[in-house]
Amino acid sequence: MCSSDLIVLGGMLPQLARSNPTALRGVARRGLPTAGALQKRNFYRPHPWDEDSTPLEHKFWTGKPAVPYEKFQIDMSKYDLKKILSARTADGDIAADMDLRDTQVLREHMDQVFTEIGAVHLINTQMTTGEEFNAVTKILMNHEDRDYEGGANLRMPIEKNVYDTGAPREANILYHHEMAYVDTSCKWVAFGALEATKDPMKGATFISENVGATDMLMDSKFGQKLVDKGCCYIRKLPDRKFFMDNSLDTSIVYNYWQTSTGTEDKDEAEAIMRSKGLEVEWQDSPVFGRYMVTKYFVDTFEYDPYNDRNTMYASIADDYTWFETWPGLKDLPHWERPLKLNFGDGEVMTRAEKKFWNECYEENGIPIAWKKGDLAIICNYRTAHGRPAYELDKDERRDLAVILGETYTRQGELPGKF
């Protein structure tokens, strides 16, 4: 049994207090047991092979969008985008001319839609580059370019502040909130279609309206259980040097600790992860080399300032279920896969609980059917996002650029806001 199969929360409280006081407040509020109490009760996870890891079925939506398209789409053929994007930054990058009346009108339009719905989908844009997507995103979100530091999957940069999706098309990408597994998350995320399929629904990104999903969850005993217990995110990050030195098959790697942290230095990598509120330990594995195991204890819900209430911020995307269709990783025993999501006291979620939780998101799903040049900016509080697996014809491509939004430090649930 590896250490990620054994969760003893009480022994982590001193470090948790230093690295993540917000999470500690959640622990105290829920009255979780101390290390001594856990030992007396022999509070260990069941053997991982005893879990029912039968793959789940996914539908992503009901066939009817939870929010009508006309409420969050903007037809950009009504705007002169070439004129709007006529400025340049000090570095020579494309930028919007914010002094133009046309730009101000577009910004007001985008802001109205985003504020009301939590998502804005720009269609008929004629954009072709990540640089243009970044510039238009900045009309609404005056953000600083940022690195994808501490990320779970292997996401490579396309251009400055523009990344690929980091996921194979053969895999179902389950509904999730971006960067929910670290202390510093992002307020929004944007996707731009560099290339799209002939059928816009093939390779569509789905968003889930989070208030409806939260209401559905909270109508169940499982929802209250998630309030009471919170969650523990477990991640396993293998050693890139071990894989390169031994010419190993990288298809079983989700992300290396080196690429997740942006450093080759073990101590620096550990410091980066701890700065994000994670517990860190190192293990030697004949399969993965010296890999980093991180654990993050946090509330299941996050206070949503737009709706003034606590809404879901976790999902089964941070469990081994994420890899049920992922090439290479799907062939590993579930206890060897890179992700595991437990209740905050170490209790293992049942398959039925995971299935219902995912259905809460799917019942409130909305497809964003991509055409080349489309740009979607989505609120990370008010929506989750994902997509089904898809296939491409020989003459097709589907390339999405990802722009990571403004960061914030998670505060978890607030009293009286359910």
Coordinates of C-alpha atoms in Angstrom, one line a residue, residues 4-418:
S4 CA -1.6 7.9 -0.8
D5 CA -3.8 4.9 0.1
L6 CA -3.5 5.9 3.8
I7 CA -4.9 9.3 4.9
V8 CA -4.3 10.3 8.5
L9 CA -5.5 13.9 8.7
G10 CA -4.6 14.7 12.2
G11 CA -0.8 14.1 11.6
M12 CA -0.9 16.8 9.0
L13 CA -2.5 19.6 11.0
P14 CA 0.7 21.4 12.1
Q15 CA 2.0 21.7 8.6
L16 CA -1.5 22.4 7.3
A17 CA -1.8 25.3 9.7
R18 CA 1.4 26.9 8.3
S19 CA 0.7 26.3 4.7
N20 CA -3.1 26.6 4.4
P21 CA -4.8 28.4 7.3
T22 CA -8.0 28.5 5.3
A23 CA -8.2 24.8 5.0
L24 CA -7.4 24.4 8.7
R25 CA -10.4 26.6 9.5
G26 CA -12.5 24.2 7.5
V27 CA -11.1 21.3 9.4
A28 CA -11.8 23.0 12.8
R29 CA -15.3 23.9 11.7
R30 CA -16.2 20.4 10.7
G31 CA -14.7 19.0 14.0
L32 CA -12.6 16.3 12.2
P33 CA -10.7 13.8 14.5
T34 CA -7.2 14.2 15.7
A35 CA -4.3 11.9 14.8
G36 CA -4.7 10.1 18.1
A37 CA -8.4 9.6 17.6
L38 CA -7.7 8.2 14.1
Q39 CA -5.1 5.8 15.4
K40 CA -7.4 4.5 18.2
R41 CA -10.2 4.0 15.7
N42 CA -7.8 2.4 13.2
F43 CA -9.1 5.0 10.7
Y44 CA -7.6 3.7 7.5
R45 CA -8.8 3.6 3.9
P46 CA -10.0 0.2 2.8
H47 CA -7.7 -1.7 0.4
P48 CA -7.9 0.1 -2.9
W49 CA -8.6 -3.1 -4.8
D50 CA -11.8 -3.4 -2.7
E51 CA -13.2 -0.3 -4.3
D52 CA -15.8 -0.6 -7.1
S53 CA -13.9 1.1 -9.9
T54 CA -16.3 0.1 -12.7
P55 CA -16.1 2.9 -15.3
L56 CA -18.9 5.4 -15.3
E57 CA -21.1 6.3 -18.3
H58 CA -21.1 10.0 -19.4
K59 CA -23.6 12.0 -21.3
F60 CA -22.5 15.7 -20.5
W61 CA -25.9 17.2 -21.1
T62 CA -29.6 16.4 -21.4
G63 CA -29.8 17.3 -25.1
K64 CA -31.2 20.8 -24.2
P65 CA -28.8 23.5 -23.1
A66 CA -29.4 24.6 -19.5
V67 CA -29.0 28.2 -20.7
P68 CA -30.2 29.3 -24.1
Y69 CA -27.4 30.1 -26.6
E70 CA -28.8 33.5 -27.4
K71 CA -28.2 34.6 -23.8
F72 CA -24.4 34.2 -23.9
Q73 CA -23.4 34.4 -27.6
I74 CA -22.2 37.6 -29.3
D75 CA -22.1 37.7 -33.1
M76 CA -18.8 39.5 -33.9
S77 CA -19.8 40.1 -37.5
K78 CA -21.5 43.2 -36.1
Y79 CA -18.1 44.6 -34.9
D80 CA -15.1 45.7 -36.9
L81 CA -12.6 43.5 -35.0
K82 CA -9.7 44.4 -37.3
K83 CA -10.2 48.1 -36.4
I84 CA -10.6 47.2 -32.7
L85 CA -7.3 45.2 -32.7
S86 CA -5.3 48.0 -34.3
A87 CA -3.1 48.8 -31.3
R88 CA 0.2 47.2 -30.1
T89 CA 1.7 46.6 -26.7
A90 CA 5.2 47.8 -25.7
D91 CA 6.4 44.3 -26.7
G92 CA 4.8 44.6 -30.2
D93 CA 1.9 42.2 -29.5
I94 CA -1.5 42.7 -30.9
A95 CA -3.8 44.7 -28.6
A96 CA -7.2 46.4 -28.6
D97 CA -7.4 50.1 -28.9
M98 CA -9.3 50.8 -25.7
D99 CA -9.9 54.5 -26.7
L100 CA -12.1 53.6 -29.6
R101 CA -15.8 53.9 -29.2
D102 CA -16.2 50.5 -31.0
T103 CA -14.0 48.8 -28.4
Q104 CA -15.9 50.4 -25.5
V105 CA -19.2 49.2 -26.9
L106 CA -17.9 45.7 -27.3
R107 CA -16.5 45.7 -23.8
E108 CA -19.9 46.8 -22.4
H109 CA -21.6 44.1 -24.4
M110 CA -19.2 41.4 -23.2
D111 CA -19.3 42.6 -19.6
Q112 CA -23.2 42.6 -19.6
V113 CA -23.3 39.0 -20.9
F114 CA -20.5 37.7 -18.7
T115 CA -21.9 39.4 -15.5
E116 CA -25.4 38.0 -16.1
I117 CA -24.6 34.4 -17.3
G118 CA -21.0 33.7 -16.3
A119 CA -19.9 32.9 -19.8
V120 CA -19.6 34.8 -23.1
H121 CA -19.1 33.0 -26.5
L122 CA -17.9 35.2 -29.4
I123 CA -18.8 33.8 -32.8
N124 CA -18.0 34.8 -36.4
T125 CA -14.8 36.5 -35.2
Q126 CA -12.4 35.7 -38.1
M127 CA -9.6 35.4 -35.6
T128 CA -6.8 32.9 -36.4
T129 CA -4.1 33.2 -33.7
G130 CA -3.7 32.9 -29.9
E131 CA -2.3 36.4 -29.8
E132 CA -5.6 37.7 -31.2
F133 CA -7.6 35.6 -28.7
N134 CA -5.5 37.0 -25.8
A135 CA -6.0 40.6 -27.0
V136 CA -9.8 40.2 -27.2
T137 CA -9.9 38.5 -23.9
K138 CA -8.2 41.5 -22.4
I139 CA -11.0 43.8 -23.6
L140 CA -13.1 42.1 -20.9
M141 CA -10.5 40.9 -18.5
N142 CA -7.5 43.3 -18.1
H143 CA -5.4 40.4 -16.9
E144 CA -1.7 39.9 -16.5
D145 CA -0.1 37.1 -18.5
R146 CA 0.6 34.2 -16.2
D147 CA 2.3 30.8 -16.1
Y148 CA 0.6 27.5 -15.7
E149 CA 2.4 26.7 -12.4
G150 CA 1.3 23.8 -10.2
G151 CA -1.0 22.5 -12.9
A152 CA -2.1 18.8 -12.8
N153 CA -1.8 17.9 -16.5
L154 CA 1.0 18.4 -19.0
R155 CA -0.1 21.6 -20.8
M156 CA 2.4 23.2 -23.2
P157 CA 2.6 26.9 -24.2
I158 CA 1.5 27.9 -27.7
E159 CA 2.2 31.5 -27.3
K160 CA 2.7 33.9 -24.3
N161 CA -0.1 33.1 -21.8
V162 CA -1.7 30.8 -24.4
Y163 CA -1.6 27.0 -23.8
D164 CA -2.9 23.9 -25.4
T165 CA -5.6 21.9 -23.7
G166 CA -3.1 19.2 -22.7
A167 CA -5.6 16.3 -23.2
P168 CA -5.9 13.6 -25.8
R169 CA -9.0 13.5 -28.0
E170 CA -9.6 9.8 -27.1
A171 CA -10.3 10.8 -23.4
N172 CA -13.5 12.1 -21.8
I173 CA -12.6 15.3 -20.0
L174 CA -15.0 15.3 -17.0
Y175 CA -16.6 18.5 -15.7
H176 CA -14.2 20.4 -13.5
H177 CA -13.3 23.9 -12.2
E178 CA -9.9 25.0 -13.3
M179 CA -7.1 24.8 -10.7
A180 CA -9.5 23.6 -7.9
Y181 CA -6.8 21.3 -6.5
V182 CA -4.5 24.1 -5.2
D183 CA -4.8 27.1 -2.9
T184 CA -4.5 29.6 -5.7
S185 CA -7.2 29.1 -8.3
C186 CA -8.3 31.3 -11.2
K187 CA -11.4 33.4 -11.5
W188 CA -12.0 32.6 -15.2
V189 CA -10.6 30.7 -18.2
A190 CA -10.8 31.4 -21.9
F191 CA -10.7 29.0 -24.9
G192 CA -10.1 30.0 -28.5
A193 CA -10.7 27.7 -31.5
L194 CA -7.5 27.8 -33.7
E195 CA -8.9 24.9 -35.7
A196 CA -12.4 23.3 -35.6
T197 CA -14.1 20.3 -37.0
K198 CA -16.6 20.3 -39.9
D199 CA -19.3 19.4 -37.4
P200 CA -19.1 22.0 -34.6
M201 CA -20.6 19.6 -32.1
K202 CA -17.7 17.1 -32.7
G203 CA -15.1 18.2 -30.1
A204 CA -17.5 20.7 -28.5
T205 CA -16.6 22.0 -25.0
F206 CA -19.3 21.7 -22.5
I207 CA -19.9 24.1 -19.6
S208 CA -22.2 23.4 -16.6
E209 CA -24.3 26.0 -15.0
N210 CA -23.1 25.7 -11.4
V211 CA -26.0 27.1 -9.4
G212 CA -28.3 24.5 -10.9
A213 CA -25.7 21.8 -10.4
T214 CA -25.2 22.9 -6.7
D215 CA -29.0 22.9 -6.0
M216 CA -29.3 19.4 -7.4
L217 CA -26.4 18.2 -5.2
M218 CA -27.7 19.9 -2.1
D219 CA -31.1 18.2 -2.4
S220 CA -29.3 14.9 -1.5
K221 CA -27.7 13.5 1.7
F222 CA -24.5 13.2 -0.2
G223 CA -24.4 17.0 -0.7
Q224 CA -24.6 17.6 3.0
K225 CA -21.9 15.0 3.5
L226 CA -19.6 16.9 1.2
V227 CA -20.4 20.1 3.3
D228 CA -19.5 18.3 6.5
K229 CA -16.4 16.5 5.4
G230 CA -14.8 18.5 2.7
C231 CA -12.4 16.9 0.3
C232 CA -8.8 15.6 0.1
Y233 CA -7.1 15.9 -3.4
I234 CA -4.3 13.5 -3.9
R235 CA -1.9 13.8 -6.8
K236 CA 1.1 11.7 -7.9
L237 CA 3.7 13.4 -10.1
P238 CA 6.5 11.2 -11.5
D239 CA 10.1 12.1 -12.1
R240 CA 10.8 13.2 -15.7
K241 CA 14.5 12.5 -15.4
F242 CA 13.8 8.9 -14.4
F243 CA 11.6 8.4 -17.5
M244 CA 14.1 10.1 -19.9
D245 CA 17.1 8.3 -18.5
N246 CA 15.5 4.9 -18.8
S247 CA 13.7 5.6 -22.1
L248 CA 10.4 4.6 -20.5
D249 CA 6.9 4.7 -22.1
T250 CA 5.5 8.2 -21.3
S251 CA 1.9 7.3 -22.1
I252 CA 1.4 6.5 -18.4
V253 CA 2.4 10.0 -17.4
Y254 CA -0.1 12.7 -16.7
N255 CA 2.4 15.3 -15.7
Y256 CA 5.9 15.3 -14.2
W257 CA 6.6 17.2 -11.0
Q258 CA 9.3 19.2 -13.0
T259 CA 6.8 20.4 -15.6
S260 CA 4.1 21.1 -13.0
T261 CA 6.4 23.3 -10.9
G262 CA 8.6 24.7 -13.7
T263 CA 11.8 23.6 -12.0
E264 CA 14.2 20.6 -11.9
D265 CA 15.2 21.3 -8.3
K266 CA 13.5 18.9 -5.8
D267 CA 13.5 21.4 -2.9
E268 CA 12.3 24.3 -5.0
A269 CA 9.5 22.2 -6.5
E270 CA 8.4 21.2 -3.0
A271 CA 8.4 24.8 -1.8
I272 CA 6.3 25.8 -4.8
M273 CA 3.7 23.2 -4.0
R274 CA 3.7 24.0 -0.3
S275 CA 3.2 27.7 -1.2
K276 CA -0.1 26.6 -2.9
G277 CA -1.4 25.0 0.3
L278 CA -0.3 21.4 -0.5
E279 CA 1.1 18.7 1.7
V280 CA 4.2 17.2 -0.1
E281 CA 6.0 13.9 0.3
W282 CA 8.4 11.9 -1.9
Q283 CA 8.2 8.2 -2.8
D284 CA 10.5 5.9 -4.7
S285 CA 8.7 3.7 -7.2
P286 CA 10.1 1.1 -9.6
V287 CA 7.6 2.3 -12.2
F288 CA 7.6 6.1 -11.7
G289 CA 11.0 6.8 -10.1
R290 CA 11.1 9.4 -7.3
Y291 CA 7.7 10.9 -7.5
M292 CA 6.0 13.7 -5.6
V293 CA 2.7 13.0 -3.8
T294 CA 0.7 16.1 -2.9
K295 CA -2.4 16.2 -0.7
Y296 CA -4.7 19.2 -0.5
F297 CA -7.5 19.4 2.2
V298 CA -10.2 21.9 1.3
D299 CA -13.9 22.7 1.4
T300 CA -15.9 21.1 -1.4
F301 CA -17.6 24.4 -2.0
E302 CA -16.3 27.8 -2.7
Y303 CA -18.0 31.2 -2.0
D304 CA -19.3 32.6 -5.3
P305 CA -19.2 36.4 -5.1
Y306 CA -21.5 36.8 -8.1
N307 CA -24.3 34.8 -6.6
D308 CA -23.5 35.5 -2.9
R309 CA -23.6 31.8 -2.0
N310 CA -21.4 28.7 -1.7
T311 CA -21.4 26.6 -4.8
M312 CA -19.6 23.5 -6.0
Y313 CA -15.9 23.8 -6.7
A314 CA -14.9 20.1 -6.7
S315 CA -15.8 17.2 -9.0
I316 CA -14.9 13.6 -9.8
A317 CA -12.5 15.0 -12.5
D318 CA -9.9 15.0 -9.7
D319 CA -10.4 11.2 -9.0
Y320 CA -9.0 8.2 -10.9
T321 CA -12.3 8.2 -12.9
W322 CA -10.7 11.0 -14.9
F323 CA -8.5 8.4 -16.6
E324 CA -11.1 5.8 -17.5
T325 CA -10.7 6.6 -21.2
W326 CA -7.2 8.2 -21.2
P327 CA -4.8 6.3 -23.4
G328 CA -2.0 4.6 -21.4
L329 CA -3.3 5.7 -18.0
K330 CA -6.6 3.8 -18.4
D331 CA -4.7 0.5 -18.4
L332 CA -3.1 1.2 -15.0
P333 CA -4.8 -0.2 -11.8
H334 CA -7.0 2.6 -10.5
W335 CA -4.8 2.9 -7.4
E336 CA -1.7 3.6 -9.6
R337 CA -3.4 6.4 -11.5
P338 CA -2.2 10.0 -10.8
L339 CA -5.3 11.3 -9.1
K340 CA -7.5 10.4 -6.2
L341 CA -10.3 12.3 -4.5
N342 CA -11.5 11.3 -1.0
F343 CA -13.7 12.9 1.6
G344 CA -11.6 15.3 3.9
D345 CA -11.5 12.7 6.7
G346 CA -10.1 10.0 4.4
E347 CA -13.3 8.2 3.7
V348 CA -13.5 6.8 0.2
M349 CA -16.4 7.8 -2.0
T350 CA -18.5 5.1 -3.4
R351 CA -19.1 4.6 -7.1
A352 CA -22.8 5.6 -6.6
E353 CA -21.8 8.8 -4.9
K354 CA -19.4 9.7 -7.8
K355 CA -22.0 8.8 -10.4
F356 CA -24.6 11.1 -8.8
W357 CA -22.1 13.9 -8.3
N358 CA -21.2 13.9 -12.0
E359 CA -24.8 13.8 -13.0
C360 CA -25.4 17.0 -11.1
Y361 CA -23.1 18.7 -13.6
E362 CA -24.4 16.9 -16.6
E363 CA -28.0 17.7 -16.0
N364 CA -27.0 21.4 -16.2
G365 CA -24.7 21.1 -19.2
I366 CA -24.4 23.4 -22.2
P367 CA -22.3 22.6 -25.3
I368 CA -20.1 25.3 -26.9
A369 CA -20.0 24.0 -30.5
W370 CA -16.7 25.3 -32.0
K371 CA -16.1 27.0 -35.3
K372 CA -12.7 28.3 -36.2
G373 CA -12.1 31.7 -34.6
D374 CA -14.7 31.3 -31.8
L375 CA -13.6 32.6 -28.3
A376 CA -15.4 31.6 -25.1
I377 CA -14.6 33.2 -21.7
I378 CA -16.1 31.3 -18.8
C379 CA -16.4 32.1 -15.1
N380 CA -14.6 29.5 -13.0
Y381 CA -17.0 30.1 -10.1
R382 CA -20.3 29.9 -12.0
T383 CA -19.4 27.2 -14.5
A384 CA -17.5 23.9 -14.7
H385 CA -16.2 22.7 -18.0
G386 CA -15.3 19.5 -19.8
R387 CA -15.8 17.6 -23.1
P388 CA -16.6 14.1 -24.5
A389 CA -14.0 12.1 -26.4
Y390 CA -14.1 12.7 -30.2
E391 CA -12.6 11.4 -33.4
L392 CA -11.2 13.3 -36.3
D393 CA -11.4 12.6 -40.1
K394 CA -8.1 12.6 -41.9
D395 CA -8.6 16.2 -43.2
E396 CA -9.8 17.6 -39.8
R397 CA -8.1 19.4 -36.9
R398 CA -9.4 20.6 -33.6
D399 CA -7.0 22.9 -31.8
L400 CA -8.0 25.0 -28.8
A401 CA -5.9 27.7 -27.2
V402 CA -6.3 28.1 -23.4
I403 CA -5.9 31.5 -21.6
L404 CA -5.6 31.3 -17.9
G405 CA -7.4 34.0 -15.9
E406 CA -6.7 36.2 -12.9
T407 CA -5.7 34.2 -9.8
Y408 CA -7.1 34.4 -6.3
T409 CA -6.6 32.6 -3.0
R410 CA -9.4 30.2 -2.2
Q411 CA -11.4 31.0 0.9
G412 CA -13.7 28.0 0.8
E413 CA -17.2 28.1 2.2
L414 CA -18.6 31.0 4.1
P415 CA -21.1 30.5 7.0
G416 CA -24.7 31.0 6.2
K417 CA -24.2 31.1 2.4
F418 CA -25.7 27.7 1.5

